[in-house]
Each structure stands twice: as structure tokens, then as C-alpha cells.
mmCIF file of C-alpha atoms in Angstrom:
data_model
loop_
_atom_site.group_PDB
_atom_site.id
_atom_site.type_symbol
_atom_site.label_atom_id
_atom_site.label_comp_id
_atom_site.label_asym_id
_atom_site.label_seq_id
_atom_site.Cartn_x
_atom_site.Cartn_y
_atom_site.Cartn_z
ATOM 1 C CA MET A 1 -32.838 28.313 -69.352
ATOM 2 C CA HIS A 2 -35.250 31.252 -69.466
ATOM 3 C CA LYS A 3 -38.029 31.020 -66.863
ATOM 4 C CA SER A 4 -40.775 31.333 -69.479
ATOM 5 C CA TYR A 5 -39.421 28.314 -71.368
ATOM 6 C CA VAL A 6 -39.283 26.278 -68.155
ATOM 7 C CA ALA A 7 -42.904 27.239 -67.520
ATOM 8 C CA ASP A 8 -43.906 26.314 -71.088
ATOM 9 C CA PHE A 9 -42.170 22.931 -70.868
ATOM 10 C CA THR A 10 -43.832 22.128 -67.525
ATOM 11 C CA LEU A 11 -47.252 23.127 -68.867
ATOM 12 C CA LEU A 12 -46.544 20.923 -71.890
ATOM 13 C CA ALA A 13 -46.036 18.032 -69.457
ATOM 14 C CA VAL A 14 -49.401 18.917 -67.881
ATOM 15 C CA ALA A 15 -51.061 18.741 -71.312
ATOM 16 C CA PHE A 16 -49.436 15.350 -71.848
ATOM 17 C CA VAL A 17 -50.783 14.028 -68.524
ATOM 18 C CA TRP A 18 -54.292 15.264 -69.352
ATOM 19 C CA GLY A 19 -54.186 13.700 -72.812
ATOM 20 C CA ALA A 20 -52.682 10.444 -71.563
ATOM 21 C CA THR A 21 -55.445 9.939 -68.975
ATOM 22 C CA PHE A 22 -58.248 9.933 -71.559
ATOM 23 C CA VAL A 23 -58.441 6.137 -71.824
ATOM 24 C CA ILE A 24 -58.140 5.758 -68.032
ATOM 25 C CA VAL A 25 -61.078 8.078 -67.382
ATOM 26 C CA GLN A 26 -63.192 6.413 -70.069
ATOM 27 C CA ASN A 27 -62.759 3.067 -68.291
ATOM 28 C CA ALA A 28 -63.418 4.485 -64.813
ATOM 29 C CA ILE A 29 -66.700 6.243 -65.616
ATOM 30 C CA ALA A 30 -68.160 2.905 -66.672
ATOM 31 C CA PHE A 31 -68.493 2.261 -62.923
ATOM 32 C CA LEU A 32 -68.988 5.815 -61.595
ATOM 33 C CA ASP A 33 -71.120 8.484 -63.258
ATOM 34 C CA PRO A 34 -69.017 11.331 -64.706
ATOM 35 C CA ASN A 35 -69.703 14.093 -62.175
ATOM 36 C CA THR A 36 -69.655 11.621 -59.277
ATOM 37 C CA PHE A 37 -66.229 10.542 -60.498
ATOM 38 C CA ASN A 38 -65.174 14.195 -60.781
ATOM 39 C CA GLY A 39 -66.403 14.872 -57.256
ATOM 40 C CA VAL A 40 -64.297 12.044 -55.807
ATOM 41 C CA ARG A 41 -61.362 12.935 -58.041
ATOM 42 C CA PHE A 42 -61.264 16.594 -57.071
ATOM 43 C CA THR A 43 -61.849 15.821 -53.380
ATOM 44 C CA ILE A 44 -58.814 13.514 -53.283
ATOM 45 C CA ALA A 45 -56.771 16.112 -55.151
ATOM 46 C CA ALA A 46 -57.831 18.930 -52.823
ATOM 47 C CA VAL A 47 -57.103 16.901 -49.672
ATOM 48 C CA PHE A 48 -53.718 15.869 -51.103
ATOM 49 C CA LEU A 49 -52.721 19.486 -51.736
ATOM 50 C CA THR A 50 -54.051 20.527 -48.324
ATOM 51 C CA ILE A 51 -51.754 17.978 -46.645
ATOM 52 C CA VAL A 52 -48.831 19.164 -48.783
ATOM 53 C CA HIS A 53 -49.575 22.757 -47.795
ATOM 54 C CA ILE A 54 -49.725 21.938 -44.065
ATOM 55 C CA LEU A 55 -46.463 19.984 -44.205
ATOM 56 C CA LYS A 56 -44.822 22.770 -46.171
ATOM 57 C CA SER A 57 -45.953 25.794 -44.169
ATOM 58 C CA ARG A 58 -46.893 24.279 -40.778
ATOM 59 C CA GLN A 59 -49.869 26.613 -40.790
ATOM 60 C CA LEU A 60 -53.014 26.977 -42.833
ATOM 61 C CA GLN A 61 -55.269 29.884 -41.974
ATOM 62 C CA SER A 62 -52.818 32.742 -42.542
ATOM 63 C CA PHE A 63 -52.464 31.909 -46.263
ATOM 64 C CA PHE A 64 -56.207 31.891 -47.009
ATOM 65 C CA SER A 65 -57.282 35.510 -47.151
ATOM 66 C CA TRP A 66 -60.750 36.431 -48.305
ATOM 67 C CA LYS A 67 -59.294 37.814 -51.516
ATOM 68 C CA LEU A 68 -57.572 34.503 -52.257
ATOM 69 C CA ILE A 69 -60.667 32.474 -51.383
ATOM 70 C CA SER A 70 -62.898 34.636 -53.578
ATOM 71 C CA ALA A 71 -60.417 34.362 -56.475
ATOM 72 C CA GLY A 72 -60.202 30.571 -56.079
ATOM 73 C CA LEU A 73 -63.983 30.247 -55.913
ATOM 74 C CA PHE A 74 -64.359 32.376 -59.032
ATOM 75 C CA ILE A 75 -61.770 30.427 -61.057
ATOM 76 C CA GLY A 76 -63.100 27.102 -59.719
ATOM 77 C CA LEU A 77 -66.605 28.019 -60.845
ATOM 78 C CA TRP A 78 -65.432 28.304 -64.457
ATOM 79 C CA LEU A 79 -63.442 25.093 -64.137
ATOM 80 C CA PHE A 80 -66.487 23.215 -62.862
ATOM 81 C CA GLY A 81 -68.644 24.737 -65.592
ATOM 82 C CA GLY A 82 -66.276 23.387 -68.230
ATOM 83 C CA TYR A 83 -66.381 19.845 -66.852
ATOM 84 C CA ALA A 84 -70.148 19.852 -66.189
ATOM 85 C CA LEU A 85 -71.219 21.286 -69.564
ATOM 86 C CA GLN A 86 -68.866 18.991 -71.433
ATOM 87 C CA THR A 87 -70.194 15.922 -69.602
ATOM 88 C CA VAL A 88 -73.859 16.770 -70.210
ATOM 89 C CA GLY A 89 -73.153 17.818 -73.800
ATOM 90 C CA LEU A 90 -71.653 14.415 -74.554
ATOM 91 C CA LEU A 91 -75.103 12.914 -73.960
ATOM 92 C CA TYR A 92 -76.379 14.720 -77.081
ATOM 93 C CA THR A 93 -73.381 14.974 -79.434
ATOM 94 C CA THR A 94 -70.470 12.854 -80.615
ATOM 95 C CA SER A 95 -67.050 12.715 -78.974
ATOM 96 C CA SER A 96 -65.317 13.961 -82.125
ATOM 97 C CA LYS A 97 -67.502 17.051 -82.374
ATOM 98 C CA ALA A 98 -67.201 17.666 -78.631
ATOM 99 C CA GLY A 99 -63.406 17.479 -78.900
ATOM 100 C CA PHE A 100 -63.291 20.063 -81.659
ATOM 101 C CA ILE A 101 -65.774 22.423 -80.028
ATOM 102 C CA THR A 102 -63.952 22.179 -76.689
ATOM 103 C CA GLY A 103 -60.750 23.012 -78.558
ATOM 104 C CA LEU A 104 -62.299 26.336 -79.571
ATOM 105 C CA SER A 105 -61.281 27.520 -76.095
ATOM 106 C CA VAL A 106 -57.824 27.954 -77.655
ATOM 107 C CA ALA A 107 -59.216 30.596 -80.001
ATOM 108 C CA LEU A 108 -61.328 32.231 -77.294
ATOM 109 C CA VAL A 109 -58.450 32.831 -74.852
ATOM 110 C CA PRO A 110 -56.758 35.695 -76.742
ATOM 111 C CA LEU A 111 -60.173 37.268 -77.408
ATOM 112 C CA PHE A 112 -61.171 37.150 -73.735
ATOM 113 C CA SER A 113 -57.657 38.227 -72.684
ATOM 114 C CA PHE A 114 -58.055 41.309 -74.886
ATOM 115 C CA LEU A 115 -61.600 42.078 -73.754
ATOM 116 C CA LEU A 116 -61.169 41.383 -70.029
ATOM 117 C CA LEU A 117 -57.455 41.865 -69.292
ATOM 118 C CA LYS A 118 -56.584 44.337 -72.083
ATOM 119 C CA GLU A 119 -53.731 42.102 -73.253
ATOM 120 C CA THR A 120 -52.397 43.068 -76.667
ATOM 121 C CA ILE A 121 -53.437 40.828 -79.555
ATOM 122 C CA ARG A 122 -50.387 40.138 -81.754
ATOM 123 C CA TRP A 123 -50.809 38.705 -85.232
ATOM 124 C CA PRO A 124 -48.302 35.818 -84.808
ATOM 125 C CA GLY A 125 -50.242 34.622 -81.765
ATOM 126 C CA VAL A 126 -53.578 34.938 -83.540
ATOM 127 C CA SER A 127 -52.224 33.150 -86.625
ATOM 128 C CA GLY A 128 -50.828 30.395 -84.431
ATOM 129 C CA VAL A 129 -54.165 29.979 -82.684
ATOM 130 C CA LEU A 130 -55.974 29.729 -86.035
ATOM 131 C CA LEU A 131 -53.546 27.037 -87.169
ATOM 132 C CA ALA A 132 -54.039 25.182 -83.887
ATOM 133 C CA VAL A 133 -57.829 25.304 -84.201
ATOM 134 C CA SER A 134 -57.558 24.020 -87.776
ATOM 135 C CA GLY A 135 -55.389 21.201 -86.480
ATOM 136 C CA LEU A 136 -57.886 20.350 -83.771
ATOM 137 C CA TYR A 137 -60.584 20.207 -86.429
ATOM 138 C CA LEU A 138 -58.652 17.745 -88.563
ATOM 139 C CA LEU A 139 -57.627 15.696 -85.549
ATOM 140 C CA THR A 140 -61.033 15.229 -83.922
ATOM 141 C CA PHE A 141 -63.805 16.123 -86.388
ATOM 142 C CA SER A 142 -64.834 13.691 -89.120
ATOM 143 C CA GLY A 143 -68.586 14.094 -89.596
ATOM 144 C CA GLN A 144 -70.796 16.626 -91.352
ATOM 145 C CA LEU A 145 -71.191 19.981 -89.645
ATOM 146 C CA SER A 146 -74.454 20.283 -87.718
ATOM 147 C CA LEU A 147 -75.459 22.002 -84.494
ATOM 148 C CA ASN A 148 -77.632 20.527 -81.742
ATOM 149 C CA LEU A 149 -78.202 20.967 -77.997
ATOM 150 C CA GLY A 150 -75.076 18.990 -77.170
ATOM 151 C CA ASP A 151 -72.949 21.156 -79.462
ATOM 152 C CA MET A 152 -74.223 24.307 -77.766
ATOM 153 C CA LEU A 153 -73.551 22.888 -74.299
ATOM 154 C CA VAL A 154 -70.000 21.899 -75.255
ATOM 155 C CA PHE A 155 -69.471 25.353 -76.737
ATOM 156 C CA GLY A 156 -70.428 26.676 -73.306
ATOM 157 C CA CYS A 157 -67.773 24.302 -71.939
ATOM 158 C CA ALA A 158 -65.178 25.850 -74.272
ATOM 159 C CA ILE A 159 -66.101 29.313 -73.001
ATOM 160 C CA CYS A 160 -65.716 28.150 -69.384
ATOM 161 C CA PHE A 161 -62.312 26.558 -69.988
ATOM 162 C CA ALA A 162 -61.095 29.660 -71.828
ATOM 163 C CA LEU A 163 -62.231 31.918 -68.980
ATOM 164 C CA GLN A 164 -60.567 29.607 -66.436
ATOM 165 C CA ILE A 165 -57.246 30.071 -68.240
ATOM 166 C CA VAL A 166 -57.748 33.824 -68.580
ATOM 167 C CA PHE A 167 -58.723 34.425 -64.944
ATOM 168 C CA THR A 168 -55.949 32.155 -63.705
ATOM 169 C CA GLY A 169 -53.591 34.460 -65.578
ATOM 170 C CA LYS A 170 -55.212 37.462 -63.887
ATOM 171 C CA PHE A 171 -55.304 36.257 -60.278
ATOM 172 C CA ALA A 172 -52.306 33.898 -60.066
ATOM 173 C CA PRO A 173 -49.638 36.649 -59.917
ATOM 174 C CA HIS A 174 -51.290 38.140 -56.816
ATOM 175 C CA HIS A 175 -51.730 35.014 -54.685
ATOM 176 C CA ALA A 176 -49.759 32.037 -53.424
ATOM 177 C CA ALA A 177 -50.094 29.226 -55.960
ATOM 178 C CA LEU A 178 -50.778 26.328 -53.602
ATOM 179 C CA PRO A 179 -53.634 27.865 -51.553
ATOM 180 C CA LEU A 180 -55.230 29.218 -54.740
ATOM 181 C CA ALA A 181 -55.139 25.759 -56.359
ATOM 182 C CA ILE A 182 -56.601 24.184 -53.196
ATOM 183 C CA VAL A 183 -59.600 26.538 -53.193
ATOM 184 C CA GLN A 184 -60.219 25.833 -56.890
ATOM 185 C CA LEU A 185 -60.210 22.071 -56.387
ATOM 186 C CA TYR A 186 -62.525 22.153 -53.361
ATOM 187 C CA THR A 187 -64.894 24.367 -55.357
ATOM 188 C CA VAL A 188 -65.065 21.888 -58.254
ATOM 189 C CA ALA A 189 -65.450 18.946 -55.848
ATOM 190 C CA VAL A 190 -68.401 20.503 -54.001
ATOM 191 C CA LEU A 191 -70.166 21.635 -57.167
ATOM 192 C CA SER A 192 -69.594 18.240 -58.839
ATOM 193 C CA PHE A 193 -71.136 16.407 -55.881
ATOM 194 C CA PHE A 194 -74.049 18.848 -55.876
ATOM 195 C CA TYR A 195 -74.616 18.189 -59.588
ATOM 196 C CA ALA A 196 -74.356 14.418 -58.994
ATOM 197 C CA LEU A 197 -76.846 14.656 -56.132
ATOM 198 C CA LEU A 198 -79.401 16.219 -58.445
ATOM 199 C CA PHE A 199 -78.825 14.360 -61.723
ATOM 200 C CA GLU A 200 -76.767 11.176 -61.180
ATOM 201 C CA ASP A 201 -76.811 7.950 -59.209
ATOM 202 C CA TRP A 202 -74.409 9.281 -56.576
ATOM 203 C CA ARG A 203 -75.072 6.283 -54.292
ATOM 204 C CA LYS A 204 -72.471 4.314 -56.269
ATOM 205 C CA ALA A 205 -69.853 6.503 -54.616
ATOM 206 C CA LEU A 206 -70.901 5.124 -51.196
ATOM 207 C CA VAL A 207 -70.388 1.478 -52.158
ATOM 208 C CA PRO A 208 -66.863 0.312 -51.128
ATOM 209 C CA GLU A 209 -66.824 -2.380 -53.822
ATOM 210 C CA THR A 210 -66.888 0.370 -56.460
ATOM 211 C CA TYR A 211 -63.393 1.473 -55.501
ATOM 212 C CA LEU A 212 -62.102 -2.116 -55.612
ATOM 213 C CA GLN A 213 -62.636 -2.108 -59.370
ATOM 214 C CA PRO A 214 -59.126 -1.829 -60.888
ATOM 215 C CA ASP A 215 -60.258 0.742 -63.461
ATOM 216 C CA VAL A 216 -61.758 2.961 -60.756
ATOM 217 C CA ALA A 217 -58.855 2.616 -58.295
ATOM 218 C CA TRP A 218 -56.237 3.173 -60.978
ATOM 219 C CA GLY A 219 -58.241 5.980 -62.579
ATOM 220 C CA LEU A 220 -58.717 7.902 -59.324
ATOM 221 C CA CYS A 221 -55.070 7.499 -58.348
ATOM 222 C CA ILE A 222 -53.719 8.803 -61.649
ATOM 223 C CA THR A 223 -56.287 11.528 -62.303
ATOM 224 C CA SER A 224 -56.620 12.924 -58.783
ATOM 225 C CA ILE A 225 -52.916 13.240 -57.948
ATOM 226 C CA PHE A 226 -51.136 13.701 -61.281
ATOM 227 C CA ALA A 227 -53.838 14.988 -63.645
ATOM 228 C CA THR A 228 -55.579 17.211 -61.087
ATOM 229 C CA ALA A 229 -53.603 18.137 -57.953
ATOM 230 C CA LEU A 230 -50.127 18.474 -59.454
ATOM 231 C CA ALA A 231 -51.411 19.614 -62.860
ATOM 232 C CA PHE A 232 -53.537 22.514 -61.613
ATOM 233 C CA LEU A 233 -50.859 23.474 -59.103
ATOM 234 C CA ALA A 234 -48.382 23.699 -61.975
ATOM 235 C CA GLN A 235 -50.824 25.746 -64.071
ATOM 236 C CA THR A 236 -51.536 28.152 -61.218
ATOM 237 C CA ALA A 237 -47.872 28.540 -60.268
ATOM 238 C CA LEU A 238 -46.382 28.808 -63.750
ATOM 239 C CA GLN A 239 -49.001 30.706 -65.746
ATOM 240 C CA LYS A 240 -47.742 33.932 -64.139
ATOM 241 C CA LYS A 241 -44.471 33.334 -66.025
ATOM 242 C CA THR A 242 -46.061 33.124 -69.480
ATOM 243 C CA SER A 243 -49.038 34.550 -71.393
ATOM 244 C CA SER A 244 -52.589 33.198 -71.458
ATOM 245 C CA THR A 245 -52.427 32.716 -75.242
ATOM 246 C CA ARG A 246 -49.282 30.590 -74.998
ATOM 247 C CA VAL A 247 -50.906 28.494 -72.245
ATOM 248 C CA ALA A 248 -53.948 27.916 -74.447
ATOM 249 C CA LEU A 249 -51.748 26.844 -77.378
ATOM 250 C CA ILE A 250 -49.790 24.438 -75.190
ATOM 251 C CA PHE A 251 -53.002 22.924 -73.832
ATOM 252 C CA ALA A 252 -54.186 22.528 -77.445
ATOM 253 C CA LEU A 253 -51.734 19.622 -77.609
ATOM 254 C CA GLU A 254 -53.889 17.622 -75.197
ATOM 255 C CA PRO A 255 -55.888 15.868 -77.965
ATOM 256 C CA VAL A 256 -52.631 15.117 -79.794
ATOM 257 C CA PHE A 257 -51.300 13.333 -76.726
ATOM 258 C CA ALA A 258 -54.662 11.618 -76.273
ATOM 259 C CA ALA A 259 -54.494 10.265 -79.827
ATOM 260 C CA LEU A 260 -50.891 9.109 -79.404
ATOM 261 C CA THR A 261 -51.528 7.313 -76.107
ATOM 262 C CA ALA A 262 -54.678 5.723 -77.518
ATOM 263 C CA TYR A 263 -52.540 4.365 -80.360
ATOM 264 C CA LEU A 264 -49.904 3.038 -77.956
ATOM 265 C CA TRP A 265 -52.304 1.564 -75.385
ATOM 266 C CA ILE A 266 -55.282 0.348 -77.413
ATOM 267 C CA ASN A 267 -53.799 0.275 -80.937
ATOM 268 C CA GLU A 268 -56.021 3.072 -82.249
ATOM 269 C CA VAL A 269 -54.473 3.930 -85.618
ATOM 270 C CA LEU A 270 -53.976 7.584 -86.550
ATOM 271 C CA THR A 271 -55.276 8.494 -89.997
ATOM 272 C CA SER A 272 -53.403 10.768 -92.373
ATOM 273 C CA ARG A 273 -55.993 13.458 -91.585
ATOM 274 C CA GLN A 274 -55.227 13.202 -87.868
ATOM 275 C CA LEU A 275 -51.478 13.330 -88.482
ATOM 276 C CA VAL A 276 -51.913 16.531 -90.513
ATOM 277 C CA GLY A 277 -53.999 17.952 -87.671
ATOM 278 C CA GLY A 278 -51.270 17.239 -85.146
ATOM 279 C CA ALA A 279 -48.693 18.851 -87.435
ATOM 280 C CA LEU A 280 -50.822 21.999 -87.735
ATOM 281 C CA ILE A 281 -51.072 22.270 -83.960
ATOM 282 C CA PHE A 282 -47.295 22.076 -83.633
ATOM 283 C CA ALA A 283 -46.960 24.659 -86.417
ATOM 284 C CA GLY A 284 -49.356 26.951 -84.581
ATOM 285 C CA MET A 285 -47.292 26.713 -81.409
ATOM 286 C CA ILE A 286 -44.059 27.461 -83.270
ATOM 287 C CA LEU A 287 -45.585 30.442 -85.108
ATOM 288 C CA ALA A 288 -46.933 31.893 -81.872
ATOM 289 C CA GLU A 289 -43.537 31.513 -80.179
ATOM 290 C CA LEU A 290 -41.452 33.132 -82.934
ATOM 291 C CA PRO A 291 -40.628 36.801 -82.134
ATOM 292 C CA ILE A 292 -41.731 37.866 -85.607
ATOM 293 C CA GLY A 293 -42.911 41.259 -84.398
ATOM 294 C CA ALA A 294 -39.510 42.000 -82.858
ATOM 295 C CA TRP A 295 -37.789 40.865 -86.069
ATOM 296 C CA VAL A 296 -39.983 43.162 -88.173
ATOM 297 C CA ASP A 297 -39.342 46.113 -85.866
ATOM 298 C CA ALA A 298 -35.586 45.469 -85.971
ATOM 299 C CA TRP A 299 -35.688 45.239 -89.779
ATOM 300 C CA ARG A 300 -37.592 48.534 -90.003
ATOM 301 C CA ARG A 301 -35.138 50.271 -87.663
ATOM 302 C CA SER A 302 -32.188 49.034 -89.725
ATOM 303 C CA LYS A 303 -33.819 50.324 -92.899
ATOM 304 C CA VAL A 304 -34.419 53.730 -91.282
ATOM 305 C CA ALA A 305 -30.824 53.814 -90.076
ATOM 306 C CA GLN A 306 -29.539 52.965 -93.547
ATOM 307 C CA SER A 307 -31.730 55.675 -95.088
ATOM 308 C CA ASP A 308 -30.476 58.266 -92.587
ATOM 309 C CA ALA A 309 -26.862 57.257 -93.273
ATOM 310 C CA LYS A 310 -27.310 57.820 -97.020
ATOM 311 C CA HIS A 311 -28.600 61.332 -96.394
#
């Protein structure tokens, strides 16, 4: 199987894990404030990957050059910004609107890739992204369109997530995947704890009984190892084998998986509108993957060849 398809399939599994953990996280943050939870989550994930790295390489310092550390800090800053702005924005807007606005990161990736990385914008990819954004709208948005402080904060979140994908695509090919992922996760953990120290009741994180709550214990186990450590390692390692736009489209399936797992676990019924939205997202992915440009070029060359043969 072609390496790019292996990368796409693995990133699709990452999107599934992120979508499937939605209900788990919702239950866990009833006992820990959101950024306090993120701080603990990303700390566990970072320590886990650090242990894996030590066992794998038997050394640590030689892999962490200043260039790698600076790249990881830079990417981690955007990753933290996405989580922080989304969390604060949810205090002022609805979950459905936040889901749609966050999904705009899918549309922003090719724009930022063109502006910052000079990647070529191809019309099948752009068309696929537009279909995916339309699908996200139908899947998550059900109210009247209005803009408030929360909407603007979550839009900032979408920008941060889009830039995290774009800059991962820029720096990942030049650095070892595991050390780069470790630096990112430590960055998010530190910044999340700093945010919690200023704005949340972080003392809950110091109470041992908090972690004896099944929702918290289960939530941290699943999200820190599978949805954070292994997921971001996979993104960092595999994004070099595919384009940033394709990664964004694959990650657009996260709300689809969230809706499906919510239906399976808590019997949340999908409406016909939501089903159409999911179908549009799949259509967007297929359109972006089809080599339509190559087909058109081949058709034009055959026509030119036929014309030359006649003359």
C-alpha cells in the first residue's frame, strides 16, 4: 500500500479517537476544570512519551537540539492556544456553534499553507474543503447565526488549530517525530497549568480523591495515552507523508465520529440534517483525494496528440 494512504488511514484512526473521547472528556471535566484537566492530561502524555523515548534510544539529550526544541515550543504554543480559546469561548457560546466555528480550521489550512508555506492551492482540494465545511455546518449548527465574544474566541481557536497543522507540516520533515511530539506536549501542559493557576480552581488537581472518581481516572487514561500521546505522535510522524490540506480534511471527520459514538454510548439520535452533514464531509474527502487535475492534464495531452496526428 502506498505510504501516503497508510498515513491517511492512521490519521483517520486519530480523528476517530479524538471524536470518540468527547463523551469521556465531558464527564471528566465535571470534576476537574477544563485547563486543569488538560494540564494533567498533557503531563501524563508527555511523561509517557519521554519514557518510550528513553527505552527506545537509551539516551535523551542528543535528540533535543535547540532547533527541535524551538520548533516544538512554537507548534505547542498554537496547540495550547486552540485548547485554551475553545475552552473559554464555550463559556459564552453554544457547543453547536463552537463545533462549527472550530471546524473552520479545515478551510483555513489550505489558505495558511499557501500564504506561509507557498503550497499550491488546487481546486479539487479547495472544493473538498468547502464541502467539508458545509457538512460541519449541517452536523453541528442548528441555531440562528449570531456573533458574540464566545464566537470570536472560538474563531481564534480555529486559527490556532489550523496553524498547528500547518506548522507541523513545515517542521516535522526536519526533526525526529518522537522528540518533537514530546516538546509539544510539555509546552501545552505547562501553559495549561499556568492558565489554570490564574483562572481556575487548580487546587482540585492536588486532591487525591479527585483521581479516584471513575470518570476522571478513565478519562485521563484514555485521553492522555491514546488521544494525546499516541495521537500527536502519529500526527507528527505521518504528516510528512501527506499534505496539510488532506490532514485537515481527515481531521474534519472528528465531529462525525463524535456524533456516532454519542449515538452508540448515550443513545443520542442523529437527525437527517446531521446525516447529510456527515455525507458531505465524506464527499469532500473523496473529492480532495481524486487526482482530477492529473486526469484533466492527461485528457488535454491526448487531445493535443490526436490533433497533431490529424495534421
